Structure formats: structure tokens, C-alpha cells
XYZ file of C-alpha atoms in Angstrom:
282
model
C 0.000 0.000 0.000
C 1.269 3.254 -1.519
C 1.953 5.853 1.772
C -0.426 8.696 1.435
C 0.965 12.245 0.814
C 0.849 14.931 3.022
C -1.538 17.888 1.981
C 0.188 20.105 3.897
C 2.407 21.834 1.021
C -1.003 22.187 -1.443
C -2.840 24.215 1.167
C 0.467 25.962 1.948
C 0.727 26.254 -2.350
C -1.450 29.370 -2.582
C 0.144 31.690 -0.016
C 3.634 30.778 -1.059
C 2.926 31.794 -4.580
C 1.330 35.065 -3.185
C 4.335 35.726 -0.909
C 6.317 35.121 -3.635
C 4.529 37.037 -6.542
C 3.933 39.953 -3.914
C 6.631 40.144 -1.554
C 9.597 38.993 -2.648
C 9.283 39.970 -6.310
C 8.609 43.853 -5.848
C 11.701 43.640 -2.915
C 13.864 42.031 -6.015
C 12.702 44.734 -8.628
C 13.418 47.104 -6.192
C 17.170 45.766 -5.308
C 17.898 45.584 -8.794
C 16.909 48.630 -10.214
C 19.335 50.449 -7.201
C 22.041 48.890 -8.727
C 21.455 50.819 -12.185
C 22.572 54.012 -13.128
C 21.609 56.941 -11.411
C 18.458 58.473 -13.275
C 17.645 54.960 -15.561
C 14.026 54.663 -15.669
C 14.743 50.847 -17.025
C 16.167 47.524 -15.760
C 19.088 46.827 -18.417
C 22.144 48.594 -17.922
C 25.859 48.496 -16.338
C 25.059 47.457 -12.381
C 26.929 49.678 -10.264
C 27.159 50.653 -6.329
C 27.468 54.543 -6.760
C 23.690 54.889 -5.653
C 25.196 53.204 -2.169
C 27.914 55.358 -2.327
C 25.897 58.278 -2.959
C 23.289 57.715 -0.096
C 26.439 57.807 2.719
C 28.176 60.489 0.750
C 25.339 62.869 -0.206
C 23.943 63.371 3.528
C 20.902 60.985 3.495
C 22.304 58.623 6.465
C 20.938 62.145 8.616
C 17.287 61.304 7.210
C 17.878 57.653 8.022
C 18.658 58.537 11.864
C 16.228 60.875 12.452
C 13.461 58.268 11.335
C 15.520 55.579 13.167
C 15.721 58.156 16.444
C 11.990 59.120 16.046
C 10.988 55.396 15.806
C 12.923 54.556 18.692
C 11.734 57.379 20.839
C 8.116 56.874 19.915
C 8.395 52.990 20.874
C 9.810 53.741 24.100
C 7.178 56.473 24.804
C 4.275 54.065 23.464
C 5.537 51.404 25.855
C 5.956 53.391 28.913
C 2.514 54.797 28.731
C 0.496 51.115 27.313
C 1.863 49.426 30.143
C -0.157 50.659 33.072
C -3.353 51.398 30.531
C -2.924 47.483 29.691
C -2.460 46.454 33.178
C -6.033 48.541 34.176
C -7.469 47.604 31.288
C -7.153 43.592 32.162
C -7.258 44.139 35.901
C -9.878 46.806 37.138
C -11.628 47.955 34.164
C -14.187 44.789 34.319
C -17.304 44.582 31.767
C -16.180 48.176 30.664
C -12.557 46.785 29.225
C -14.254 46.042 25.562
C -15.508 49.309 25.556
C -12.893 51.161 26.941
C -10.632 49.350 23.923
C -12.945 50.085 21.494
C -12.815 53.472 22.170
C -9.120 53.810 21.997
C -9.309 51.335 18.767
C -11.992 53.599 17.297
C -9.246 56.535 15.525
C -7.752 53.632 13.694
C -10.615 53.758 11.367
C -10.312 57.144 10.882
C -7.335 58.756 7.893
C -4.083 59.301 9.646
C -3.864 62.614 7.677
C -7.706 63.792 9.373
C -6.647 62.913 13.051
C -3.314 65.064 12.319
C -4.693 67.850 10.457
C -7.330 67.566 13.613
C -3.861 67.555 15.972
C -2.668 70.757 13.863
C -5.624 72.685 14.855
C -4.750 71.634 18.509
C -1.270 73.349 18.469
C -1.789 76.195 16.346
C -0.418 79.354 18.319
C -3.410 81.568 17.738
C -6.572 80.369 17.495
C -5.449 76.925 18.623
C -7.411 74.482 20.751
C -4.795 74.299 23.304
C -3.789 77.812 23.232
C -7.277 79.454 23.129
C -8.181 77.268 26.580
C -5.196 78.566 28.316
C -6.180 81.765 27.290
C -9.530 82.043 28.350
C -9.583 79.874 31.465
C -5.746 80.593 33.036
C -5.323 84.057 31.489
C -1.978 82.249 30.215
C -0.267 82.404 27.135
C 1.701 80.152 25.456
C 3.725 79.250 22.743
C 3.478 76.703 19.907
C 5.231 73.816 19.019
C 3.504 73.338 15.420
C 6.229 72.738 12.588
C 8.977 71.314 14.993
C 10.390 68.001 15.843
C 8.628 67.528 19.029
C 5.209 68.203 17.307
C 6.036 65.474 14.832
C 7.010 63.176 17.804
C 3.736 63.631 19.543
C 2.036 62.954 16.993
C 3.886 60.009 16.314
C 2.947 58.760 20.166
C -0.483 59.849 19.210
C -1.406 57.693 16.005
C 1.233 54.139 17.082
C -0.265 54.125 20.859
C -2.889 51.096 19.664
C -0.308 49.334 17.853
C 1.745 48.759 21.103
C -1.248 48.719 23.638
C -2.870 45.921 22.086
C -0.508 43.463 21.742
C 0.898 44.261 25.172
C -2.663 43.858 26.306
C -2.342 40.001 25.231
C 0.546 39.747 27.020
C -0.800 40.937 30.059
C -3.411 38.407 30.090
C -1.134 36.054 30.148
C 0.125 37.012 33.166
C -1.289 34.637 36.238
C -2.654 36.421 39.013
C -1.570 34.026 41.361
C 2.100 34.221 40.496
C 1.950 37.912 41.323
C 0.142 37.216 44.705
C 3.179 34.601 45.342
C 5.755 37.134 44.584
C 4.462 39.843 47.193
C 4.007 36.283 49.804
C 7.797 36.512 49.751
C 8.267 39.900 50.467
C 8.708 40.991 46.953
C 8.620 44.800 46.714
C 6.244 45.635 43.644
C 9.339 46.807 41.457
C 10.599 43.465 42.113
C 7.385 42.071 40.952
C 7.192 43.505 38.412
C 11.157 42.931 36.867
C 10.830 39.264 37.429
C 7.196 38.153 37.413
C 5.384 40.807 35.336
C 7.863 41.731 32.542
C 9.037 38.367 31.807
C 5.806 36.634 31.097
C 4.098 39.930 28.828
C 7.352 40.110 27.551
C 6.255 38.592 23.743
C 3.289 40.518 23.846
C 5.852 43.899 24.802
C 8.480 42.912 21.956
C 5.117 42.278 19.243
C 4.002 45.348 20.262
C 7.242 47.480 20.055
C 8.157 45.853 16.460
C 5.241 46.464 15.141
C 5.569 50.054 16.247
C 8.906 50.441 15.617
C 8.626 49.288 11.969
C 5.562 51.626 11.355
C 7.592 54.874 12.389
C 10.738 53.729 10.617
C 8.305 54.534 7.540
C 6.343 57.040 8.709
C 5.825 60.496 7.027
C 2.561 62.134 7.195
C 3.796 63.196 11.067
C 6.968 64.743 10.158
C 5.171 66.664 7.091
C 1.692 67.903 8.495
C 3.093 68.504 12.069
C 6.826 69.149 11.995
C 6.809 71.402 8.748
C 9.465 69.619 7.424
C 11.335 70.457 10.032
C 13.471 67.358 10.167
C 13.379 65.247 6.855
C 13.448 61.543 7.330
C 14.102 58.704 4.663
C 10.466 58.205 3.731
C 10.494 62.292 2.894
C 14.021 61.607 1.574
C 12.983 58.098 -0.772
C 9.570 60.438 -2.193
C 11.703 63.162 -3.310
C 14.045 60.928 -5.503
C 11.179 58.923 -6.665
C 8.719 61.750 -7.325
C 10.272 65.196 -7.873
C 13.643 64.224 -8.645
C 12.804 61.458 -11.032
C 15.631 59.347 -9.878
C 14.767 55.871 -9.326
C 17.867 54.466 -9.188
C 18.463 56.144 -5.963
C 15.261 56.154 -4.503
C 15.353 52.059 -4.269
C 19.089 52.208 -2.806
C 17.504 53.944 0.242
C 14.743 51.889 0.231
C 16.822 48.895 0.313
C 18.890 50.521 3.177
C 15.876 50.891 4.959
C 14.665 47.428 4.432
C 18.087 46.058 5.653
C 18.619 48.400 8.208
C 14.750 46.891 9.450
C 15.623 43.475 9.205
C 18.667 43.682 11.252
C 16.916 44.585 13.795
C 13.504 42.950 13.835
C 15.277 39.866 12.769
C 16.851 38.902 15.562
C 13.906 39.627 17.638
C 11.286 37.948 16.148
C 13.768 34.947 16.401
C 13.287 35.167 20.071
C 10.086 35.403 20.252
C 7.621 32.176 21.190
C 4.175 33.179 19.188
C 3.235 29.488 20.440
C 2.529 30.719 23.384
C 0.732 33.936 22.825
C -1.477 31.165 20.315
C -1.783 28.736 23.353
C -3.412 30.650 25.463
């Protein structure tokens, strides 16, 4: 009797093939058209390295660690202020927790660009939200930080909050309540809790959270142009102005390959740490 085959690689067929047609084609295109010459608008000519060159040389690796600071800062700022909303949102909020993460769900579905034009109106320096209230109710007035940095970077905290609360909200959950309740039977203080009961166990739903938001603000531009004013270009701004006003392709896809390599070197070897098992288990 002939052993069966498995049909494990025909249902795994179709999203192979759409992986492969959609993923790693356009990243192959895009590799091999930065190796042609600078201003080609085709895929046959003599492969060179100058667009590399170029993008050290010419002053773009400043773009590339602003958007690498900014996505770093924002992930840190995300995390520090999901952690206790997750924690109250599993722990105390009760039969209001689904609607409490709804609400804080609910701008998702709403354009980036509205909710930051909306933010705009916020911080303007006269006739501003923010500035009016002072204003009227303190008699105070105040500045603006419209078209700066640290507009941009609010606004980055502002938009990638769900995108770190909710998968450190899983990761909370998986938390047990009675290993906590152990801990402090020892005499653990609650920082020490927290370092070596707490963090450890929501730890893959912390590092899912802060790759996803890490990666989204390594490409993020609408915050940087409706909020900082230009103010600092980063390589998204940087990669749009070769590809659409410049009209030079060639070097638009050597920084997006940097950027792509520069991302997997560092979500790489995290997501090789991580056990999704057991976020799946649970």
C-alpha cells in the first residue's frame, strides 16, 4: 500500500505563490533597479554601487537617523505609557474593558492625515485648541510647538499608541494572578514584581508590540510633514523626493533597500526570540 501524501504543502501552495509574486518579487525589482545608473528609468544597464555610495556620501544617512531616532523614541514612549493602561485595562476595568478598547481602537478607522490635520488645529499658536483654553480659562499664554520636531514626535505617540497597547494587552493576560500574589508572599517589593514576574511573562506581547511600532515609524511620514513642517526630513520624505520630484529611481530604491536592511537587522533577531506558540496557546 502506496503511503499517502501529506496535503500540507497544497494548502500551503497558494500563499507561497502570493508571498512570492507579492513580496519577494517587488523587494527584487526594487534591489535591482538600485544597482542601475543613477536616473535609468529601465532595468538593463551596467550594475553599479554609486547609488550606495551616494546615499552615505550625499547626507541621506541624517534622514535615516532621524526616522531611526523618532521610531525609537516613539516605541519607548508608546511602551511606557500602554503598560499601566494594559495592566487597568485587564485588571480593574471589568465589563467596561471592551468598551474602553474600542474606544481607543476607534481613531484607527479614521485617515491618519484627518486625526493630524485635527492635531494641527490643537497646536496652532493663535486660534489653537490648546492655546485658546489657556487663554480664556488661566489668562496664560503660550507658545506653539507646530512645525517642529517635538510636534512630529507627539504625533507620532499619538497615532502608534494602539499598535503597542494591544498586543501588550495580550501579554498581560497572560500574566497569572496568582504568580503575582506569590511574589508579594515573599516579600517581593512591587518593582521586584514587576522585573521578574510581570515583565518576563508579557514580555512577547511587549516585543510584538514594540516591532510592530517600531517598523511603522521607521516609515512614517505624514507626522513629520503635516506637524513638523518639514522640520526634520526623514528617509520616507528623503525616498519620495528621488522617486517623485527628482525622477531618480535608481536612488530612490538604494535607500529603500537601506531601509529594508537596516529593518531586518533589527527585527530579525527579535522575532527569532520570540515564542508566538505561546501567545497562540493561550
Amino acid at each position: 500500500m502506496s503511503q499517502r501524501s501529506s496535503p500540507g504543502p497544497w494548502f500551503a501552495a497558494p500563499v507561497a505563490i502570493f508571498m512570492l509574486v507579492c513580496f519577494a518579487a517587488p523587494i527584487f525589482i526594487v534591489a535591482w533597479y538600485s544597482l542601475m545608473p543613477s536616473r535609468t528609468f529601465g532595468l538593463t544597464g551596467d550594475l553599479t554601487l554609486e547609488n550606495y555610495r551616494s546615499a552615505v556620501t550625499d547626507g541621506y544617512t541624517r534622514p535615516l537617523m532621524w526616522s531611526l531616532i523618532g521610531a525609537a523614541t516613539t516605541t519607548l514612549a508608546t511602551a511606557i505609557l500602554a503598560w499601566p493602561t494594559a495592566v487597568i485595562l485587564h485588571r480593574y476595568a471589568g465589563r467596561w474593558a471592551a468598551v474602553a478598547s474600542a474606544l481607543i481602537a476607534l481613531p484607527i478607522f479614521i485617515s491618519e492625515s484627518v486625526r493630524l490635520f485635527g492635531m494641527s488645529v490643537f497646536m496652532m499658536p493663535r486660534g489653537g485648541i490648546l492655546a485658546g483654553t489657556m487663554n480664556a480659562v488661566f489668562d496664560i499664554q503660550i507658545g506653539s510647538i507646530l512645525n517642529t520636531w517635538s510636534a512630529a514626535q507627539i504625533g507620532m505617540i499619538y497615532i502608534h499608541l494602539p499598535f503597542m497597547l494591544f498586543p501588550l494587552l495580550l501579554g498581560v493576560s497572560l500574566i497569572p494572578a496568582d504568580r503575582i500574589e506569590a511574589a508579594r508572599d515573599l516579600g517581593a517589593t512591587r518593582w521586584q514584581t514587576f522585573r521578574e514576574v510581570e515583565l518576563p511573562l508579557a514580555a512577547p506581547g511587549l516585543l510584538i508590540g514594540m516591532l510592530l511600532t517600531f517598523v511603522l515609524c521607521l516609515g512614517a511620514n505624514a507626522e513629520a510633514a503635516i506637524l513638523g513642517g518639514r522640520a526634520v526630513t526623514v528617509i520616507t520624505a528623503a525616498i519620495e523626493q528621488r522617486f517623485n520630484y527628482a525622477q531618480d529611481w535608481p536612488m530612490g530604491a538604494a535607500l529603500t533597500v537601506i531601509v529594508i536592511l537596516v529593518t531586518a537587522l533589527i527585527v530579525l533577531p527579535v522575532l527569532s526570540r520570540l515564542d508566538l506558540n505561546r501567545l497562540t496557546r493561550r
